[in-house]
């Protein structure tokens, strides 16, 4: 339940941040990419308030950390047309992830 409260609060922050990013990218020449400390969708869920914000704003990629000790098969890699990529250091064997 506490996780759901955090996700709801963060959805508001994502909304505000994406709106500001769009103002800075008025001509739409740059892809907007999102980053989050926590995963934006909980295991067993199909959506979340944050995911709904990302979809509404046509954000196609989100990178997140914080999950530790998970296996590749446990990850939700895509939802609502948004690619979700875990980049926590231990999961990536302390190898940086190039984001183009």
XYZ file of C-alpha atoms in Angstrom:
100
model
C 0.000 0.000 0.000
C 2.854 2.381 0.813
C 4.389 1.706 -2.640
C 1.113 2.667 -4.304
C 1.060 5.998 -2.419
C 4.601 6.739 -3.569
C 3.752 5.874 -7.171
C 0.654 8.126 -7.115
C 2.715 11.031 -5.741
C 5.483 10.453 -8.264
C 2.956 10.417 -11.124
C 2.189 14.059 -10.348
C 5.893 14.871 -10.416
C 6.336 13.058 -13.726
C 3.412 15.003 -15.198
C 4.933 18.335 -14.171
C 8.444 17.369 -15.297
C 7.300 16.141 -18.702
C 5.276 19.302 -19.261
C 8.384 21.390 -18.521
C 10.540 19.200 -20.770
C 8.066 19.694 -23.618
C 8.360 23.466 -23.188
C 12.132 23.166 -23.558
C 11.698 20.922 -26.604
C 9.154 23.143 -28.381
C 10.072 21.963 -31.852
C 9.881 18.292 -30.822
C 13.327 17.601 -32.253
C 14.490 15.579 -29.261
C 13.051 12.388 -27.878
C 11.931 12.745 -24.290
C 13.246 9.891 -22.143
C 12.209 9.284 -18.537
C 14.263 8.158 -15.566
C 13.022 6.893 -12.220
C 14.656 5.622 -9.082
C 11.944 2.982 -8.629
C 10.148 0.801 -11.184
C 6.967 2.504 -12.365
C 4.819 -0.615 -12.441
C 4.484 -3.143 -9.655
C 4.684 -6.892 -10.275
C 1.233 -8.269 -11.020
C -0.094 -4.896 -12.200
C -0.766 -4.035 -15.828
C -0.561 -0.286 -15.406
C 0.173 2.444 -12.881
C -0.440 6.175 -12.555
C 3.136 6.878 -13.718
C 2.820 4.571 -16.714
C -0.421 6.321 -17.659
C 1.401 9.676 -17.612
C 4.196 8.288 -19.798
C 1.726 6.861 -22.316
C -0.338 10.076 -22.410
C 2.823 12.060 -23.220
C 4.124 9.519 -25.745
C 7.268 8.724 -23.736
C 8.682 5.515 -25.211
C 11.616 4.766 -22.881
C 12.071 4.750 -19.123
C 15.211 3.744 -17.241
C 15.068 2.869 -13.560
C 17.203 1.489 -10.762
C 16.662 0.385 -7.185
C 15.672 -3.225 -7.899
C 18.421 -5.442 -6.592
C 18.904 -9.185 -6.680
C 16.397 -9.809 -9.465
C 16.654 -12.119 -12.437
C 16.043 -11.100 -16.039
C 12.966 -13.344 -16.186
C 11.339 -11.410 -13.309
C 11.418 -8.043 -15.068
C 8.577 -6.212 -16.743
C 10.354 -4.970 -19.859
C 7.538 -3.188 -21.634
C 4.091 -1.889 -20.754
C 1.693 0.370 -22.589
C 4.178 0.822 -25.420
C 6.894 2.069 -23.052
C 10.200 0.180 -22.881
C 11.244 -0.248 -19.238
C 14.919 -0.918 -18.586
C 16.498 -1.746 -15.245
C 19.914 -0.102 -14.953
C 20.821 -0.775 -11.313
C 24.563 -1.325 -10.945
C 24.451 -4.841 -9.522
C 21.991 -6.020 -12.176
C 24.287 -4.595 -14.882
C 27.421 -6.025 -13.226
C 28.623 -2.467 -12.598
C 28.881 -1.809 -16.328
C 27.481 1.547 -17.469
C 24.500 1.482 -19.811
C 24.781 3.634 -22.933
C 21.625 5.597 -23.551
C 21.365 7.003 -27.072
